[in-house]
Amino acid sequence: MSTNRQAAAHNPWRAPILFAALALLFVLEGTVRNSMFSGSWNTSLAILNMGLISAITALGVNMQWGYAGLFNVGVVGFLALGGLAPVLVAMPPVEGGWSAGGPRVLLSLTVGLGTLALATQLWRRMGKGRLRGLVVTGVLILGFFVYRGLFDPAVTAIEANNPARHGNLGGLGMPVMLSWVVGGAFAAAAAWAVGKVALGLRSDYLAIATLGIGEIIVAVLKNEDWLARGVKNVVSIPRPVPYEIDLQQNPAFVEFATRWGFSATEASGIWVKICYMSLFLVVLLVLILLAELALKSPWGRMMRAIRDNETAAEAMGKNVTARHLQVFVLGSAVIGMAGAMMITQDGLMAPVGYNPLRYTFLIWVMVIVGGSGNNWGSVLGAVLIWFLWIKAEVWGPALIGVLTAPLPDGGLKEHLLDSSAHMRFIAMGLVLLLVLRFAPRGLVPEK
């Protein structure tokens, strides 16, 4: 029985067939209109675009878990940190924001980082003893008070600058696609800081550290209005594709849409989503190419050897902690890039929307269902799970309606119908259980 399963898992036609079946689902979503499918290409492409962003996120998690066995449960934090980049890079500067307190904020952050660097150097250079602890503690306390003395008045001044519309510093007014790289850099910097503290210890420490840093990042974005307006949100973030209203006012585009049998409104939405899809596909394919080259290189083989047996790898002279830090930073950078892409597509930075259930748990389901350790498996799992996550919101109530039809009217039937909105959670759990039972290594397992 296990031999048959293993042979099926290594069937070269398995992945192409599964991707073809997945493509068929999107074609049905765009062309068939009934109780199961919307019959709208706008809806189909919207699901696909978010699925591609989820695939990039899953690819980053797969680098950490599939390559090195690192358990990152703070995916939401790295996504949120990447999402901050379009606000700081692409938005125009807020008039009066920088003059109100921008230089003092930069000075305070410099003081904070300098304090940490000085404390670290003193700890390393001074001999062991009580004096070292007292000196380092004194430096940290003094640096903290200097930092707060500069930071707090600056923040108060910035947030008082036209708070109804702004109350933040704004951005640099640069191309929005540059923010995708910057978002990856933000997440990589946070991953380096977490990894320097937690890697090299037991694996559960990394899980605790990433869980904590994820919640801290989201909390900072919610409460620091000077940075990205907090819960007041940032809207109208520039996009790298045309605006629908501009296309609808273009006579050539209206004629083009009419020739294909679409209204200008519908065609403009489809065209914009195709533009986004093209950009996301290019980024995804480039990342997969680089990930595949890395995985098949001596570095990739070394990473898998460390994942499978850290003790043996250390005995062969490999610096396990340093290699773990490398892959953790790389994977987080990919996650941060996906976060920036998501905000660019939405045009909205809303910190309250960063839900760990959606942006951590669901991403892990994608990786596990697709097949950890396999880059194409992560892509398949991400797009498939996102499609099911969206459609379960429609299919769930319909299924509950069918199942409860024979029941008499009353409390039980009404309760089940009212609870149908939660079917997507049950559906995700059921999909995960079925895959773990019948394909424990995922739909497209690692070779």
Short mmCIF file of C-alpha atoms in Angstrom, two decimals:
data_model
loop_
_atom_site.label_atom_id
_atom_site.label_comp_id
_atom_site.label_asym_id
_atom_site.label_seq_id
_atom_site.Cartn_x
_atom_site.Cartn_y
_atom_site.Cartn_z
CA MET A 1 0.00 0.00 0.00
CA SER A 2 2.76 2.46 0.94
CA THR A 3 4.65 1.51 -2.25
CA ASN A 4 1.62 2.41 -4.37
CA ARG A 5 1.25 5.73 -2.56
CA GLN A 6 4.92 6.55 -3.07
CA ALA A 7 4.67 5.70 -6.78
CA ALA A 8 1.62 7.95 -7.12
CA ALA A 9 3.40 10.77 -5.32
CA HIS A 10 6.30 10.64 -7.81
CA ASN A 11 4.03 10.42 -10.88
CA PRO A 12 5.43 13.07 -13.28
CA TRP A 13 1.92 13.81 -14.56
CA ARG A 14 0.51 14.50 -11.11
CA ALA A 15 1.44 18.19 -10.87
CA PRO A 16 0.37 19.10 -14.46
CA ILE A 17 -2.99 17.37 -13.98
CA LEU A 18 -3.62 19.15 -10.70
CA PHE A 19 -2.67 22.55 -12.15
CA ALA A 20 -4.94 21.89 -15.16
CA ALA A 21 -7.83 21.02 -12.83
CA LEU A 22 -7.17 24.21 -10.88
CA ALA A 23 -7.16 26.26 -14.09
CA LEU A 24 -10.49 24.66 -15.02
CA LEU A 25 -12.01 25.91 -11.76
CA PHE A 26 -11.09 29.48 -12.66
CA VAL A 27 -12.47 29.06 -16.19
CA LEU A 28 -15.75 27.78 -14.74
CA GLU A 29 -15.81 30.69 -12.29
CA GLY A 30 -15.48 33.10 -15.21
CA THR A 31 -17.87 31.47 -17.68
CA VAL A 32 -20.54 29.47 -15.81
CA ARG A 33 -23.24 31.28 -13.87
CA ASN A 34 -25.18 29.14 -11.38
CA SER A 35 -25.38 28.52 -7.64
CA MET A 36 -21.75 27.34 -7.56
CA PHE A 37 -19.97 29.79 -9.88
CA SER A 38 -20.37 33.52 -10.45
CA GLY A 39 -19.97 33.56 -14.23
CA SER A 40 -17.86 36.71 -13.95
CA TRP A 41 -14.30 37.08 -15.20
CA ASN A 42 -13.86 40.00 -12.81
CA THR A 43 -14.53 37.70 -9.87
CA SER A 44 -12.39 34.89 -11.27
CA LEU A 45 -9.41 37.16 -11.87
CA ALA A 46 -9.80 38.83 -8.47
CA ILE A 47 -9.60 35.42 -6.79
CA LEU A 48 -6.63 34.45 -8.96
CA ASN A 49 -4.68 37.63 -8.18
CA MET A 50 -5.06 37.20 -4.44
CA GLY A 51 -4.19 33.54 -4.93
CA LEU A 52 -0.93 34.54 -6.65
CA ILE A 53 -0.03 36.86 -3.76
CA SER A 54 -0.83 34.02 -1.35
CA ALA A 55 1.40 31.77 -3.46
CA ILE A 56 4.34 34.15 -3.01
CA THR A 57 3.67 34.22 0.74
CA ALA A 58 3.47 30.41 0.84
CA LEU A 59 6.72 30.25 -1.12
CA GLY A 60 8.44 32.27 1.61
CA VAL A 61 7.05 30.02 4.35
CA ASN A 62 8.06 26.96 2.34
CA MET A 63 11.64 28.24 2.20
CA GLN A 64 11.71 28.40 5.97
CA TRP A 65 9.83 25.20 6.77
CA GLY A 66 10.39 23.05 3.69
CA TYR A 67 14.08 23.88 3.31
CA ALA A 68 15.16 24.22 6.92
CA GLY A 69 12.35 23.07 9.22
CA LEU A 70 11.93 26.54 10.79
CA PHE A 71 8.46 27.02 12.29
CA ASN A 72 7.39 30.62 11.67
CA VAL A 73 4.00 31.39 13.24
CA GLY A 74 4.35 35.15 12.84
CA VAL A 75 3.66 35.30 9.11
CA VAL A 76 1.06 38.02 9.66
CA GLY A 77 3.68 40.33 11.18
CA PHE A 78 6.09 40.04 8.26
CA LEU A 79 3.22 40.59 5.81
CA ALA A 80 2.15 43.69 7.73
CA LEU A 81 5.70 45.03 7.80
CA GLY A 82 5.92 44.57 4.04
CA GLY A 83 2.57 46.31 3.67
CA LEU A 84 4.00 49.38 5.36
CA ALA A 85 6.47 49.89 2.50
CA PRO A 86 4.00 51.25 -0.13
CA VAL A 87 2.87 53.88 2.38
CA LEU A 88 6.39 55.05 3.15
CA VAL A 89 7.74 54.74 -0.40
CA ALA A 90 4.92 55.55 -2.83
CA MET A 91 2.66 58.00 -0.98
CA PRO A 92 3.51 61.71 -1.38
CA PRO A 93 4.98 63.52 1.63
CA VAL A 94 2.41 65.09 3.94
CA GLU A 95 2.59 68.86 3.85
CA GLY A 96 3.88 70.07 7.20
CA GLY A 97 4.50 66.54 8.48
CA TRP A 98 8.27 66.51 8.18
CA SER A 99 8.67 70.05 9.42
CA ALA A 100 6.50 69.22 12.44
CA GLY A 101 8.74 66.46 13.73
CA GLY A 102 10.32 64.38 11.00
CA PRO A 103 13.98 65.19 11.76
CA ARG A 104 13.42 64.60 15.48
CA VAL A 105 11.85 61.20 14.79
CA LEU A 106 14.85 60.19 12.69
CA LEU A 107 17.21 61.49 15.37
CA SER A 108 15.37 59.57 18.10
CA LEU A 109 15.45 56.34 16.08
CA THR A 110 19.17 56.87 15.50
CA VAL A 111 19.67 57.34 19.23
CA GLY A 112 17.69 54.17 19.95
CA LEU A 113 19.68 52.06 17.51
CA GLY A 114 22.93 53.62 18.68
CA THR A 115 22.09 52.78 22.29
CA LEU A 116 21.49 49.14 21.40
CA ALA A 117 24.71 49.00 19.38
CA LEU A 118 26.74 50.61 22.19
CA ALA A 119 25.27 48.26 24.80
CA THR A 120 26.09 45.27 22.60
CA GLN A 121 29.70 46.38 22.09
CA LEU A 122 30.19 47.03 25.81
CA TRP A 123 28.80 43.60 26.65
CA ARG A 124 31.21 41.95 24.24
CA ARG A 125 34.33 43.94 25.16
CA MET A 126 34.06 44.21 28.94
CA GLY A 127 35.09 41.29 31.11
CA LYS A 128 32.54 39.21 32.95
CA GLY A 129 31.39 40.57 36.24
CA ARG A 130 28.98 42.84 38.04
CA LEU A 131 30.54 45.99 36.54
CA ARG A 132 29.66 44.91 33.00
CA GLY A 133 26.03 44.40 33.93
CA LEU A 134 25.81 47.76 35.69
CA VAL A 135 27.43 49.67 32.82
CA VAL A 136 25.27 48.06 30.14
CA THR A 137 22.11 48.60 32.20
CA GLY A 138 23.05 52.24 32.75
CA VAL A 139 23.63 52.80 29.02
CA LEU A 140 20.27 51.23 28.15
CA ILE A 141 18.37 53.30 30.75
CA LEU A 142 20.05 56.56 29.74
CA GLY A 143 19.54 55.84 26.04
CA PHE A 144 15.87 55.03 26.66
CA PHE A 145 15.18 58.36 28.36
CA VAL A 146 17.02 60.31 25.66
CA TYR A 147 15.13 58.41 22.98
CA ARG A 148 11.73 59.07 24.58
CA GLY A 149 12.61 62.70 25.19
CA LEU A 150 13.16 63.20 21.47
CA PHE A 151 10.54 60.79 20.13
CA ASP A 152 7.39 61.68 22.12
CA PRO A 153 7.25 65.44 21.35
CA ALA A 154 8.00 64.77 17.68
CA VAL A 155 5.21 62.21 17.39
CA THR A 156 2.74 64.50 19.14
CA ALA A 157 3.56 67.30 16.69
CA ILE A 158 3.24 65.06 13.63
CA GLU A 159 -0.08 63.53 14.72
CA ALA A 160 -1.48 67.03 15.42
CA ASN A 161 -0.76 68.09 11.83
CA ASN A 162 -4.15 67.94 10.06
CA PRO A 163 -5.19 64.72 11.84
CA ALA A 164 -8.52 64.39 10.00
CA ARG A 165 -6.76 63.84 6.67
CA HIS A 166 -3.18 63.02 7.56
CA GLY A 167 -1.51 63.10 10.97
CA ASN A 168 1.43 61.14 9.61
CA LEU A 169 4.69 61.74 7.77
CA GLY A 170 3.59 60.40 4.41
CA GLY A 171 5.98 58.83 1.96
CA LEU A 172 8.68 59.65 -0.54
CA GLY A 173 6.54 59.81 -3.67
CA MET A 174 8.62 57.18 -5.47
CA PRO A 175 7.41 54.42 -7.87
CA VAL A 176 5.16 51.99 -6.07
CA MET A 177 6.86 48.88 -7.47
CA LEU A 178 10.03 49.95 -5.67
CA SER A 179 8.09 49.44 -2.44
CA TRP A 180 7.86 45.70 -3.17
CA VAL A 181 11.63 45.43 -2.77
CA VAL A 182 11.59 47.75 0.24
CA GLY A 183 8.84 45.65 1.84
CA GLY A 184 11.03 42.60 1.49
CA ALA A 185 13.92 44.52 3.07
CA PHE A 186 11.74 45.59 6.03
CA ALA A 187 10.66 42.00 6.70
CA ALA A 188 14.22 40.71 6.24
CA ALA A 189 15.54 43.21 8.82
CA ALA A 190 12.91 42.12 11.35
CA ALA A 191 13.67 38.45 10.64
CA TRP A 192 17.38 39.06 11.19
CA ALA A 193 16.67 40.63 14.58
CA VAL A 194 14.37 37.78 15.63
CA GLY A 195 16.73 35.15 14.26
CA LYS A 196 19.76 36.52 16.10
CA VAL A 197 17.85 36.11 19.35
CA ALA A 198 15.91 32.88 18.82
CA LEU A 199 17.82 30.76 16.30
CA GLY A 200 20.30 28.36 17.80
CA LEU A 201 17.96 27.64 20.69
CA ARG A 202 15.23 25.00 20.75
CA SER A 203 12.82 25.17 17.81
CA ASP A 204 9.88 26.12 20.03
CA TYR A 205 11.67 29.35 20.99
CA LEU A 206 11.56 30.46 17.37
CA ALA A 207 7.82 29.77 17.23
CA ILE A 208 7.27 31.84 20.38
CA ALA A 209 9.50 34.66 19.12
CA THR A 210 7.81 34.85 15.70
CA LEU A 211 4.36 34.70 17.27
CA GLY A 212 5.28 37.59 19.55
CA ILE A 213 6.98 39.72 16.91
CA GLY A 214 4.02 39.25 14.58
CA GLU A 215 1.56 40.58 17.16
CA ILE A 216 3.94 43.41 18.14
CA ILE A 217 4.28 44.60 14.54
CA VAL A 218 0.51 44.63 14.00
CA ALA A 219 0.00 46.44 17.33
CA VAL A 220 2.58 49.09 16.38
CA LEU A 221 0.89 49.70 13.03
CA LYS A 222 -2.48 50.06 14.77
CA ASN A 223 -1.29 52.53 17.40
CA GLU A 224 1.48 54.63 15.82
CA ASP A 225 -0.57 57.14 13.82
CA TRP A 226 2.52 59.12 12.75
CA LEU A 227 3.73 56.11 10.78
CA ALA A 228 0.72 55.01 8.71
CA ARG A 229 -2.29 56.70 10.39
CA GLY A 230 -2.97 53.65 12.58
CA VAL A 231 -6.58 52.48 12.56
CA LYS A 232 -7.58 55.56 10.51
CA ASN A 233 -6.01 53.79 7.51
CA VAL A 234 -4.18 55.09 4.45
CA VAL A 235 -6.17 55.18 1.22
CA SER A 236 -5.47 55.97 -2.44
CA ILE A 237 -2.07 54.27 -2.45
CA PRO A 238 -0.64 54.62 -6.00
CA ARG A 239 -0.87 51.63 -8.28
CA PRO A 240 1.38 50.41 -11.11
CA VAL A 241 -1.56 49.72 -13.46
CA PRO A 242 -4.20 51.99 -15.06
CA TYR A 243 -7.27 53.19 -13.18
CA GLU A 244 -10.65 51.85 -14.31
CA ILE A 245 -12.17 55.33 -14.65
CA ASP A 246 -9.38 56.42 -17.01
CA LEU A 247 -9.95 53.37 -19.20
CA GLN A 248 -13.70 53.98 -19.28
CA GLN A 249 -13.11 57.54 -20.53
CA ASN A 250 -10.73 56.37 -23.27
CA PRO A 251 -12.64 56.08 -26.60
CA ALA A 252 -10.15 53.55 -28.00
CA PHE A 253 -10.61 51.28 -24.99
CA VAL A 254 -14.41 51.61 -25.13
CA GLU A 255 -14.33 50.58 -28.79
CA PHE A 256 -12.01 47.68 -27.93
CA ALA A 257 -14.38 46.51 -25.15
CA THR A 258 -17.43 46.74 -27.42
CA ARG A 259 -15.67 44.71 -30.09
CA TRP A 260 -15.19 41.90 -27.55
CA GLY A 261 -18.76 42.10 -26.32
CA PHE A 262 -18.09 43.74 -22.94
CA SER A 263 -19.30 46.98 -21.46
CA ALA A 264 -16.61 49.58 -20.74
CA THR A 265 -17.16 49.16 -16.98
CA GLU A 266 -16.74 45.39 -17.01
CA ALA A 267 -13.86 45.43 -19.47
CA SER A 268 -11.93 48.04 -17.47
CA GLY A 269 -12.11 45.88 -14.35
CA ILE A 270 -10.95 42.82 -16.30
CA TRP A 271 -8.09 44.72 -17.94
CA VAL A 272 -6.81 46.13 -14.65
CA LYS A 273 -6.89 42.66 -13.05
CA ILE A 274 -5.05 41.17 -16.03
CA CYS A 275 -2.35 43.84 -15.62
CA TYR A 276 -2.01 42.96 -11.94
CA MET A 277 -1.98 39.25 -12.78
CA SER A 278 0.85 39.77 -15.28
CA LEU A 279 2.98 41.61 -12.71
CA PHE A 280 2.30 39.06 -9.99
CA LEU A 281 3.06 36.15 -12.33
CA VAL A 282 6.39 37.67 -13.34
CA VAL A 283 7.41 38.12 -9.70
CA LEU A 284 6.20 34.63 -8.77
CA LEU A 285 8.00 32.93 -11.65
CA VAL A 286 11.24 34.81 -10.97
CA LEU A 287 11.09 33.81 -7.30
CA ILE A 288 10.37 30.17 -8.19
CA LEU A 289 13.29 30.15 -10.63
CA LEU A 290 15.65 31.53 -7.99
CA ALA A 291 14.24 29.18 -5.33
CA GLU A 292 14.63 26.14 -7.58
CA LEU A 293 18.20 27.08 -8.49
CA ALA A 294 19.01 27.55 -4.81
CA LEU A 295 17.34 24.28 -3.82
CA LYS A 296 19.31 22.28 -6.40
CA SER A 297 22.61 23.97 -5.57
CA PRO A 298 25.09 22.74 -2.93
CA TRP A 299 23.55 25.32 -0.58
CA GLY A 300 20.11 23.80 -1.03
CA ARG A 301 21.35 20.27 -0.48
CA MET A 302 23.14 21.44 2.64
CA MET A 303 19.95 23.09 3.94
CA ARG A 304 17.97 19.89 3.51
CA ALA A 305 20.72 17.90 5.17
CA ILE A 306 20.57 20.29 8.15
CA ARG A 307 16.78 20.00 8.20
CA ASP A 308 16.87 16.21 8.24
CA ASN A 309 19.67 15.81 10.80
CA GLU A 310 21.14 18.86 12.51
CA THR A 311 23.48 16.79 14.67
CA ALA A 312 25.09 15.09 11.69
CA ALA A 313 25.41 18.41 9.85
CA GLU A 314 27.15 20.00 12.83
CA ALA A 315 29.47 17.01 13.04
CA MET A 316 30.44 17.69 9.41
CA GLY A 317 31.48 21.23 10.37
CA LYS A 318 28.40 23.14 9.17
CA ASN A 319 27.35 26.27 11.04
CA VAL A 320 23.70 25.33 11.52
CA THR A 321 22.65 28.57 13.23
CA ALA A 322 24.15 30.76 10.51
CA ARG A 323 22.47 28.73 7.76
CA HIS A 324 19.14 28.86 9.59
CA LEU A 325 19.47 32.62 9.84
CA GLN A 326 20.13 32.87 6.11
CA VAL A 327 17.04 30.94 5.07
CA PHE A 328 14.88 32.60 7.71
CA VAL A 329 15.81 36.05 6.44
CA LEU A 330 15.30 35.02 2.79
CA GLY A 331 11.90 33.49 3.46
CA SER A 332 10.75 36.50 5.46
CA ALA A 333 11.90 38.84 2.68
CA VAL A 334 9.66 36.97 0.24
CA ILE A 335 6.75 37.22 2.69
CA GLY A 336 7.35 40.96 3.10
CA MET A 337 7.38 41.42 -0.66
CA ALA A 338 4.01 39.68 -0.86
CA GLY A 339 2.69 42.02 1.84
CA ALA A 340 3.72 45.07 -0.20
CA MET A 341 2.13 43.62 -3.34
CA MET A 342 -1.14 42.99 -1.50
CA ILE A 343 -1.37 46.60 -0.27
CA THR A 344 -0.53 47.85 -3.76
CA GLN A 345 -3.40 45.85 -5.21
CA ASP A 346 -5.88 46.92 -2.53
CA GLY A 347 -4.81 50.57 -2.53
CA LEU A 348 -5.55 50.56 1.20
CA MET A 349 -3.42 50.11 4.31
CA ALA A 350 -5.74 48.93 7.11
CA PRO A 351 -3.82 47.42 10.07
CA VAL A 352 -7.01 46.08 11.68
CA GLY A 353 -7.37 43.70 8.74
CA TYR A 354 -4.25 41.71 9.64
CA ASN A 355 -5.90 38.67 11.16
CA PRO A 356 -3.57 35.80 12.21
CA LEU A 357 -6.21 33.27 11.19
CA ARG A 358 -6.17 34.55 7.62
CA TYR A 359 -2.52 35.55 7.30
CA THR A 360 -0.79 32.82 9.32
CA PHE A 361 -3.00 29.76 9.76
CA LEU A 362 -4.35 29.80 6.20
CA ILE A 363 -0.87 30.24 4.73
CA TRP A 364 0.31 27.19 6.68
CA VAL A 365 -2.66 25.21 5.35
CA MET A 366 -1.59 26.20 1.83
CA VAL A 367 1.96 24.98 2.36
CA ILE A 368 0.92 21.70 3.99
CA VAL A 369 -1.78 20.92 1.42
CA GLY A 370 0.46 21.79 -1.52
CA GLY A 371 3.47 19.88 -0.22
CA SER A 372 6.16 21.38 2.01
CA GLY A 373 9.61 21.35 0.47
CA ASN A 374 8.20 21.64 -3.06
CA ASN A 375 7.98 25.16 -4.49
CA TRP A 376 5.40 24.28 -7.13
CA GLY A 377 3.41 22.43 -4.50
CA SER A 378 3.26 25.59 -2.40
CA VAL A 379 1.96 27.54 -5.39
CA LEU A 380 -0.69 24.91 -6.13
CA GLY A 381 -1.77 24.72 -2.50
CA ALA A 382 -1.94 28.51 -2.15
CA VAL A 383 -4.11 29.14 -5.21
CA LEU A 384 -6.34 26.12 -4.51
CA ILE A 385 -6.90 26.91 -0.84
CA TRP A 386 -7.58 30.57 -1.57
CA PHE A 387 -10.16 29.59 -4.21
CA LEU A 388 -11.87 27.23 -1.75
CA TRP A 389 -11.66 29.84 1.03
CA ILE A 390 -13.54 32.37 -1.11
CA LYS A 391 -16.05 29.96 -2.60
CA ALA A 392 -16.80 28.29 0.74
CA GLU A 393 -18.51 31.53 1.74
CA VAL A 394 -20.99 30.87 -1.10
CA TRP A 395 -21.06 27.08 -1.13
CA GLY A 396 -21.36 26.76 2.67
CA PRO A 397 -24.80 28.36 3.10
CA ALA A 398 -26.09 26.50 0.02
CA LEU A 399 -24.90 23.17 1.43
CA ILE A 400 -26.38 23.91 4.86
CA GLY A 401 -29.66 24.83 3.17
CA VAL A 402 -29.77 21.48 1.39
CA LEU A 403 -28.84 19.51 4.51
CA THR A 404 -31.38 21.27 6.71
CA ALA A 405 -34.25 21.16 4.20
CA PRO A 406 -35.78 17.98 5.70
CA LEU A 407 -35.68 19.41 9.24
CA PRO A 408 -38.79 21.05 10.68
CA ASP A 409 -38.75 24.79 11.21
CA GLY A 410 -37.45 25.63 14.65
CA GLY A 411 -34.46 26.48 16.78
CA LEU A 412 -32.06 23.82 15.45
CA LYS A 413 -32.68 24.63 11.80
CA GLU A 414 -32.41 28.36 12.36
CA HIS A 415 -29.20 27.89 14.35
CA LEU A 416 -27.61 25.82 11.59
CA LEU A 417 -28.63 28.33 8.92
CA ASP A 418 -27.31 31.24 10.98
CA SER A 419 -24.01 29.39 11.50
CA SER A 420 -23.50 28.71 7.79
CA ALA A 421 -21.09 31.66 7.55
CA HIS A 422 -18.58 29.61 9.56
CA MET A 423 -18.57 26.80 6.96
CA ARG A 424 -15.34 28.10 5.45
CA PHE A 425 -13.48 27.27 8.68
CA ILE A 426 -14.96 23.78 8.74
CA ALA A 427 -14.13 23.38 5.04
CA MET A 428 -10.48 24.33 5.55
CA GLY A 429 -10.16 21.91 8.46
CA LEU A 430 -11.80 19.15 6.43
CA VAL A 431 -9.51 19.75 3.43
CA LEU A 432 -6.47 19.67 5.71
CA LEU A 433 -7.58 16.42 7.37
CA LEU A 434 -8.28 14.72 4.04
CA VAL A 435 -4.91 15.73 2.60
CA LEU A 436 -3.05 14.60 5.73
CA ARG A 437 -4.91 11.28 5.60
CA PHE A 438 -4.57 10.43 1.91
CA ALA A 439 -1.54 12.54 0.86
CA PRO A 440 0.46 13.21 4.04
CA ARG A 441 3.32 14.78 2.07
CA GLY A 442 0.98 17.12 0.20
CA LEU A 443 -0.62 17.13 -3.24
CA VAL A 444 2.77 17.71 -4.91
CA PRO A 445 5.30 16.25 -2.48
CA GLU A 446 8.97 17.01 -2.29
CA LYS A 447 11.10 14.85 -4.55
#
